Coordinates of C-alpha atoms in Angstrom, one line a residue:
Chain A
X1 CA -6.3 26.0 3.2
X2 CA -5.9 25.6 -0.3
X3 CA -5.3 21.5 -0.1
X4 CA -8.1 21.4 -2.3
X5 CA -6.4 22.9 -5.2
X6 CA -3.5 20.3 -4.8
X7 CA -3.4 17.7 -7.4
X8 CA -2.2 14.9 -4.5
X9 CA -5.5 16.0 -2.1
X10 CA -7.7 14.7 -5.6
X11 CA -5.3 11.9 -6.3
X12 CA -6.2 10.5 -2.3
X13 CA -9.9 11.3 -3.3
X14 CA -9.9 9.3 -6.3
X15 CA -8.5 6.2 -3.9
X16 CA -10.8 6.8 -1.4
X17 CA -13.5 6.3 -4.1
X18 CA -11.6 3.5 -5.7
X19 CA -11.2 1.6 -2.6
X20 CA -15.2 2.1 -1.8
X21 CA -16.2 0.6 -5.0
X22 CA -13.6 -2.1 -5.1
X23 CA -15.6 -2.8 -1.6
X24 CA -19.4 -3.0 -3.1
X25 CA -17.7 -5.3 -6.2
X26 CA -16.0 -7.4 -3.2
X27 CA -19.0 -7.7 -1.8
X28 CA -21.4 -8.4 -4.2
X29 CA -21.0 -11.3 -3.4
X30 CA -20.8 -13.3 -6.8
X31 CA -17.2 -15.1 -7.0
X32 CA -16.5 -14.7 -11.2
X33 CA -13.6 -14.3 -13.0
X34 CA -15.0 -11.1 -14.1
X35 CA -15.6 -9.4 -10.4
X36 CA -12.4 -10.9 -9.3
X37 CA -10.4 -9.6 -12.3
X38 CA -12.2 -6.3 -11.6
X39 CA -11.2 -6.1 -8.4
X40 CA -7.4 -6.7 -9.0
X41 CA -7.4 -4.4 -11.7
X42 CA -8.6 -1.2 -9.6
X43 CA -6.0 -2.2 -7.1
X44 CA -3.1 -2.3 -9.6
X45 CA -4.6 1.4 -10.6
X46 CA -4.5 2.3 -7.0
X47 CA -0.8 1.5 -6.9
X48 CA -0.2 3.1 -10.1
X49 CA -1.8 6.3 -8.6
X50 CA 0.5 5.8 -5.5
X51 CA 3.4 5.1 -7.4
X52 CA 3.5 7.9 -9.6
X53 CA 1.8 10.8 -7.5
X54 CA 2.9 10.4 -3.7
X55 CA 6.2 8.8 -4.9
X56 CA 6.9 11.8 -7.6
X57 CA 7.5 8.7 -10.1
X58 CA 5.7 11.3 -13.0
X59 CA 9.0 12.8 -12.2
X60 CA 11.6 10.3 -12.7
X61 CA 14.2 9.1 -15.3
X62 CA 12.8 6.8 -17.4
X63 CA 14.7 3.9 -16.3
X64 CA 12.9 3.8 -12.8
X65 CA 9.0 4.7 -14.2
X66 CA 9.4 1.5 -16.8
X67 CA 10.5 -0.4 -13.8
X68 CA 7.6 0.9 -11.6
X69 CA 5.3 -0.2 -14.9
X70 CA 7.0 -3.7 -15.6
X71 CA 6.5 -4.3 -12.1
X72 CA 2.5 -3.1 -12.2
X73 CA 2.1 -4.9 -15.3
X74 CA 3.9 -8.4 -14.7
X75 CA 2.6 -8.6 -11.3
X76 CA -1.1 -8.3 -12.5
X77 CA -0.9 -10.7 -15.3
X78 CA 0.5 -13.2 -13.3
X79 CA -2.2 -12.2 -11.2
X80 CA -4.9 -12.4 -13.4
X81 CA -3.5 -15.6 -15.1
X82 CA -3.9 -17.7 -11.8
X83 CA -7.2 -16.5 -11.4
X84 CA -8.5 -17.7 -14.9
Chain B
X1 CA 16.4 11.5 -30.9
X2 CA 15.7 14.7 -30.5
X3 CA 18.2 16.8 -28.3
X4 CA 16.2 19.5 -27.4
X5 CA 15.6 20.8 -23.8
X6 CA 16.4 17.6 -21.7
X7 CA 13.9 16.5 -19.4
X8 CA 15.0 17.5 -16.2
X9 CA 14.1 14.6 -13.8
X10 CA 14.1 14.1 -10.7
X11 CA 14.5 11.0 -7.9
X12 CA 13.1 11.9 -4.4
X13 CA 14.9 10.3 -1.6
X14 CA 18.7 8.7 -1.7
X15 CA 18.9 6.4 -5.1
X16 CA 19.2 3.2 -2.3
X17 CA 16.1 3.4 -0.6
X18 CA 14.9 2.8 -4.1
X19 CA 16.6 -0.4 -4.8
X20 CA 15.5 -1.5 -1.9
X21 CA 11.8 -0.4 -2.4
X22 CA 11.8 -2.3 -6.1
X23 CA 13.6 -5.2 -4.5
X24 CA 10.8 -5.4 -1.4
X25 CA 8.1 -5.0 -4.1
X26 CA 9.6 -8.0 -6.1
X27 CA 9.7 -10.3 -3.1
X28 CA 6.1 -9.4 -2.5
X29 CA 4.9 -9.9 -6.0
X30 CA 6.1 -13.4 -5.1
X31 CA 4.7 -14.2 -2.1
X32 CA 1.5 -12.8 -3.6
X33 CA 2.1 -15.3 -7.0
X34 CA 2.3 -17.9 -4.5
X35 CA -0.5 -17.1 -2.3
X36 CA -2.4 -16.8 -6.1
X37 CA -1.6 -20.1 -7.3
X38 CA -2.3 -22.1 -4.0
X39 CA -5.7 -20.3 -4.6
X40 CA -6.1 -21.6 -8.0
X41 CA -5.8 -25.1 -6.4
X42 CA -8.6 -24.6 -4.3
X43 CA -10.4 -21.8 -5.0
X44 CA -13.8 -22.8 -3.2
X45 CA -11.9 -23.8 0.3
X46 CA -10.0 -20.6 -0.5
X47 CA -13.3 -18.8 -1.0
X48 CA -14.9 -20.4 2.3
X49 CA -12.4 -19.3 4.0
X50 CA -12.3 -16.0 3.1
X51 CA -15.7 -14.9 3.9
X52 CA -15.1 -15.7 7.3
X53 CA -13.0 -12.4 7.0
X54 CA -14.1 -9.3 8.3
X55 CA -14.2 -6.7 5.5
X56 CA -14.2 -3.8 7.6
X57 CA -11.2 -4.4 9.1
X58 CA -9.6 -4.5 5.2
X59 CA -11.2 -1.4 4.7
X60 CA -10.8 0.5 7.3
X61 CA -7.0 -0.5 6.9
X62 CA -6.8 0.5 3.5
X63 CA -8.3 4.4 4.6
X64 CA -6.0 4.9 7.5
X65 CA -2.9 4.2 5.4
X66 CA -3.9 5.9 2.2
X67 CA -4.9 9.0 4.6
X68 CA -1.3 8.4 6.0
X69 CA 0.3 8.5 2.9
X70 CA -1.4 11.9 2.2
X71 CA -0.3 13.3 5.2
X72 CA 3.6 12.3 4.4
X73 CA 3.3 13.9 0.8
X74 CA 1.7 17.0 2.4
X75 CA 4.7 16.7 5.1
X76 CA 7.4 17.1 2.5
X77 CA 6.0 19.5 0.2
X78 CA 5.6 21.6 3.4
X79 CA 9.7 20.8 4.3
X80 CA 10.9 21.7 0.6
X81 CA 9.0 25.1 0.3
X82 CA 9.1 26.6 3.9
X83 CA 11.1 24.4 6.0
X84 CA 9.7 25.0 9.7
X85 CA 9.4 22.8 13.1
X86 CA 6.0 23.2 12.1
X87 CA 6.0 20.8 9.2
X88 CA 6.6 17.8 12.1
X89 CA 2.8 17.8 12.4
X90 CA 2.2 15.9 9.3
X91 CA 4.3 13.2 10.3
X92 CA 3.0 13.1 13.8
X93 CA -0.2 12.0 12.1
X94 CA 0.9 9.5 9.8
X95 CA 2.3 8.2 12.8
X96 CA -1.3 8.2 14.3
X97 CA -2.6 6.9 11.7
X98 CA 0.3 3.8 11.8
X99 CA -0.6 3.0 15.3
X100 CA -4.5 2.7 14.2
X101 CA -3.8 0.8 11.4
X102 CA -1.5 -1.3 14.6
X103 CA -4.5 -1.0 16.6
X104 CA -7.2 -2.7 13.8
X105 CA -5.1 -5.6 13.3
X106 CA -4.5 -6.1 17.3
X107 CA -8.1 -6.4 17.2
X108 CA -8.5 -8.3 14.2
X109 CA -5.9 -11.0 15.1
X110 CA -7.1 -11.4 18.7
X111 CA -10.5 -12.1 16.9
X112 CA -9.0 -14.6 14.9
X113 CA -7.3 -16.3 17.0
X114 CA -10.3 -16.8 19.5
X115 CA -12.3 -18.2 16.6
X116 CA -9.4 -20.8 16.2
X117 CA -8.3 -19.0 13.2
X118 CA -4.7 -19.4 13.5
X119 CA -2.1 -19.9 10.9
X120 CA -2.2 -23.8 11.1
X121 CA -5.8 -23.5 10.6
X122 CA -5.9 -24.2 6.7
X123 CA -4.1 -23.1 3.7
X124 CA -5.7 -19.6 3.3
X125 CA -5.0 -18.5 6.7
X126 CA -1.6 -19.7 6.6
X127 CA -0.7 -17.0 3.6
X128 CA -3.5 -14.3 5.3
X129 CA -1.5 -14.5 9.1
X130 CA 2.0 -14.7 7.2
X131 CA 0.8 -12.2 4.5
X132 CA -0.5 -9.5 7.6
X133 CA 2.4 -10.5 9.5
X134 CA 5.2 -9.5 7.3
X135 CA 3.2 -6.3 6.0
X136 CA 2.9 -5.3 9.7
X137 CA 6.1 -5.4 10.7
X138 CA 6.5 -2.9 7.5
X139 CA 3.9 -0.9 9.0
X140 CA 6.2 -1.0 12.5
X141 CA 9.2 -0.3 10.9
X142 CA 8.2 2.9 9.0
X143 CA 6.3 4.3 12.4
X144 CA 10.1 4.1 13.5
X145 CA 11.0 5.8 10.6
X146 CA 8.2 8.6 10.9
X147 CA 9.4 9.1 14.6
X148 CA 13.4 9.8 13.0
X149 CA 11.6 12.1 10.3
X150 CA 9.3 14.4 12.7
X151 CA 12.8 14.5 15.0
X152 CA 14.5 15.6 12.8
X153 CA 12.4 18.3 11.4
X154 CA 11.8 19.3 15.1
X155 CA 15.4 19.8 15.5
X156 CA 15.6 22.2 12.4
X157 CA 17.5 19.0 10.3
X158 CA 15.6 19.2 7.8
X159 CA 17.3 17.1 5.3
X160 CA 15.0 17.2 2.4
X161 CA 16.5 13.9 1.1
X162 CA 16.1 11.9 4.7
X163 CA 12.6 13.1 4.4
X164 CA 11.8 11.6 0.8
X165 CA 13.7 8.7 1.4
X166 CA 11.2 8.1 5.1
X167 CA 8.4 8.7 2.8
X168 CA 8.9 6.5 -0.2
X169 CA 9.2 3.5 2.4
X170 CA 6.1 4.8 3.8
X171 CA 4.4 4.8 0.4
X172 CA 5.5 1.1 -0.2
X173 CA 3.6 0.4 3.3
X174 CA 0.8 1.8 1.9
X175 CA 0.9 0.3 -1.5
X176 CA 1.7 -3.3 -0.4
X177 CA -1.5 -3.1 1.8
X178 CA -3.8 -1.8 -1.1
X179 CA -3.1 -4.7 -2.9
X180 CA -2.9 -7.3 0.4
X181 CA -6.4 -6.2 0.8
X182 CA -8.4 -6.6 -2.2
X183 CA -6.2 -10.2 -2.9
X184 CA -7.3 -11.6 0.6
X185 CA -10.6 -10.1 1.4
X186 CA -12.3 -9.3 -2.2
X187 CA -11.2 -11.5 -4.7
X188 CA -12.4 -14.7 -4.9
X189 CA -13.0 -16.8 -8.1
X190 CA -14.8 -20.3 -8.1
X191 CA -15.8 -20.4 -11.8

């Protein structure tokens, strides 16, 4: 099967990885701004990854990829900002 | 502006099951603001009680979905280049991999609830059982939606745009949860 060669099989390998080391940071245990802002940060980039390879948003008008990016954006500053 | 060759673009799914993905991802981003400020209150009762979370539980969530979510993309590539009953498989397992994910949080509210966890317990768990909650019955709802999409791709109706529309709600399922998880059971700040 030539899954392998499929840019979405390397995209879901990439979260896979991202989600393991977002675990070890989680759970090292040390509650700082720093880890914590880390930690949200990898998760906005695993949505991003979502957003624009399994829902083809690479491929859309640009009205509806600045939305999906406001909404990335906004959501983790606010984020971010309560966490501070 | 330049007017050469237009980009040709593309939307999958029907243009409503967008506004209504952007819409559910607003409402989120503000129960998610709220849960983050009631943090910043009290971030070290908010921390306590996170680490009597189980972490495997977030994690193991977090793979079944995202492995989900593959298996939908892989589902409609295979419907818009060789349309076949076939193709159904791939959303069969998504499904599978919805009613794990339905499985782990069985497990993990029953748990909870037998340690007196419940949502009255304190402020965290209030916005942890509500958070879940909601997200689950988003998981419940797009199993239904799998079951109408491997149906109908059974029955040789493969409507390319039914199928794109079933799997951008299944994508938001996924992508609520991969932020649920790291925001309840990773993130804590005390400094």
């Amino acid at each position: 099967m030539s899954a392998l060669k499929d840019r979405v099989t390397w995209v879901w390998l990439a979260l896979l990885a991202v989600t393991f080391g977002s675990w070890m940071l989680g759970g090292s245990g040390d509650a700082t701004f720093a880890t914590a802002a880390s930690i949200l940060m990898l998760s906005f980039f695993k949505v991003r990854l979502i957003v624009t390879h399994f829902m083809e948003v690479r491929e859309a008008p640009l009205g509806l990829r600045l939305a999906c990016d406001a909404w990335i954006a906004l959501t983790l500053a606010a984020l971010l900002w309560t966490y501070a | 502006m330049s007017t050469l060759a237009a980009r040709r673009t593309h939307i999958p799914g029907e243009p409503g099951i967008w506004l209504f993905v952007l819409g559910d991802m607003v409402i989120y981003a503000i129960f998610f603001l709220f849960y983050a400020y009631a943090r910043a209150q009290e971030p070290a009762a908010f921390a306590a009680s996170q680490a009597l979370l189980n972490e495997f539980f977030g994690v193991a969530n977090t793979l079944i979905l995202l492995t989900s979510s593959w298996f939908v993309v892989k589902g409609v590539q295979a419907a818009r280049t060789a349309p076949g009953a076939a193709h159904a498989r791939w959303f069969k397992l998504a499904f599978a991999c919805g009613a794990l994910f339905c499985l782990s949080k069985a497990i993990e509210y029953t748990v909870k609830i037998q340690a007196g966890l419940t949502i009255t317990h304190d402020g965290f768990f209030m916005y942890w059982w509500l958070l879940t909650f909601f997200h689950l019955s988003h998981v419940l709802i797009g199993m239904t939606v799998l079951v109408f999409m491997w149906r109908a791709v059974q029955a040789g109706r493969t409507h390319v745009l039914l199928l794109e529309s079933g799997a951008t709600f299944w994508h938001l399922v996924d992508l609520l949860w991969v932020l649920i998880f790291p925001l309840l059971y990773l993130a804590r700040s005390t400094t």
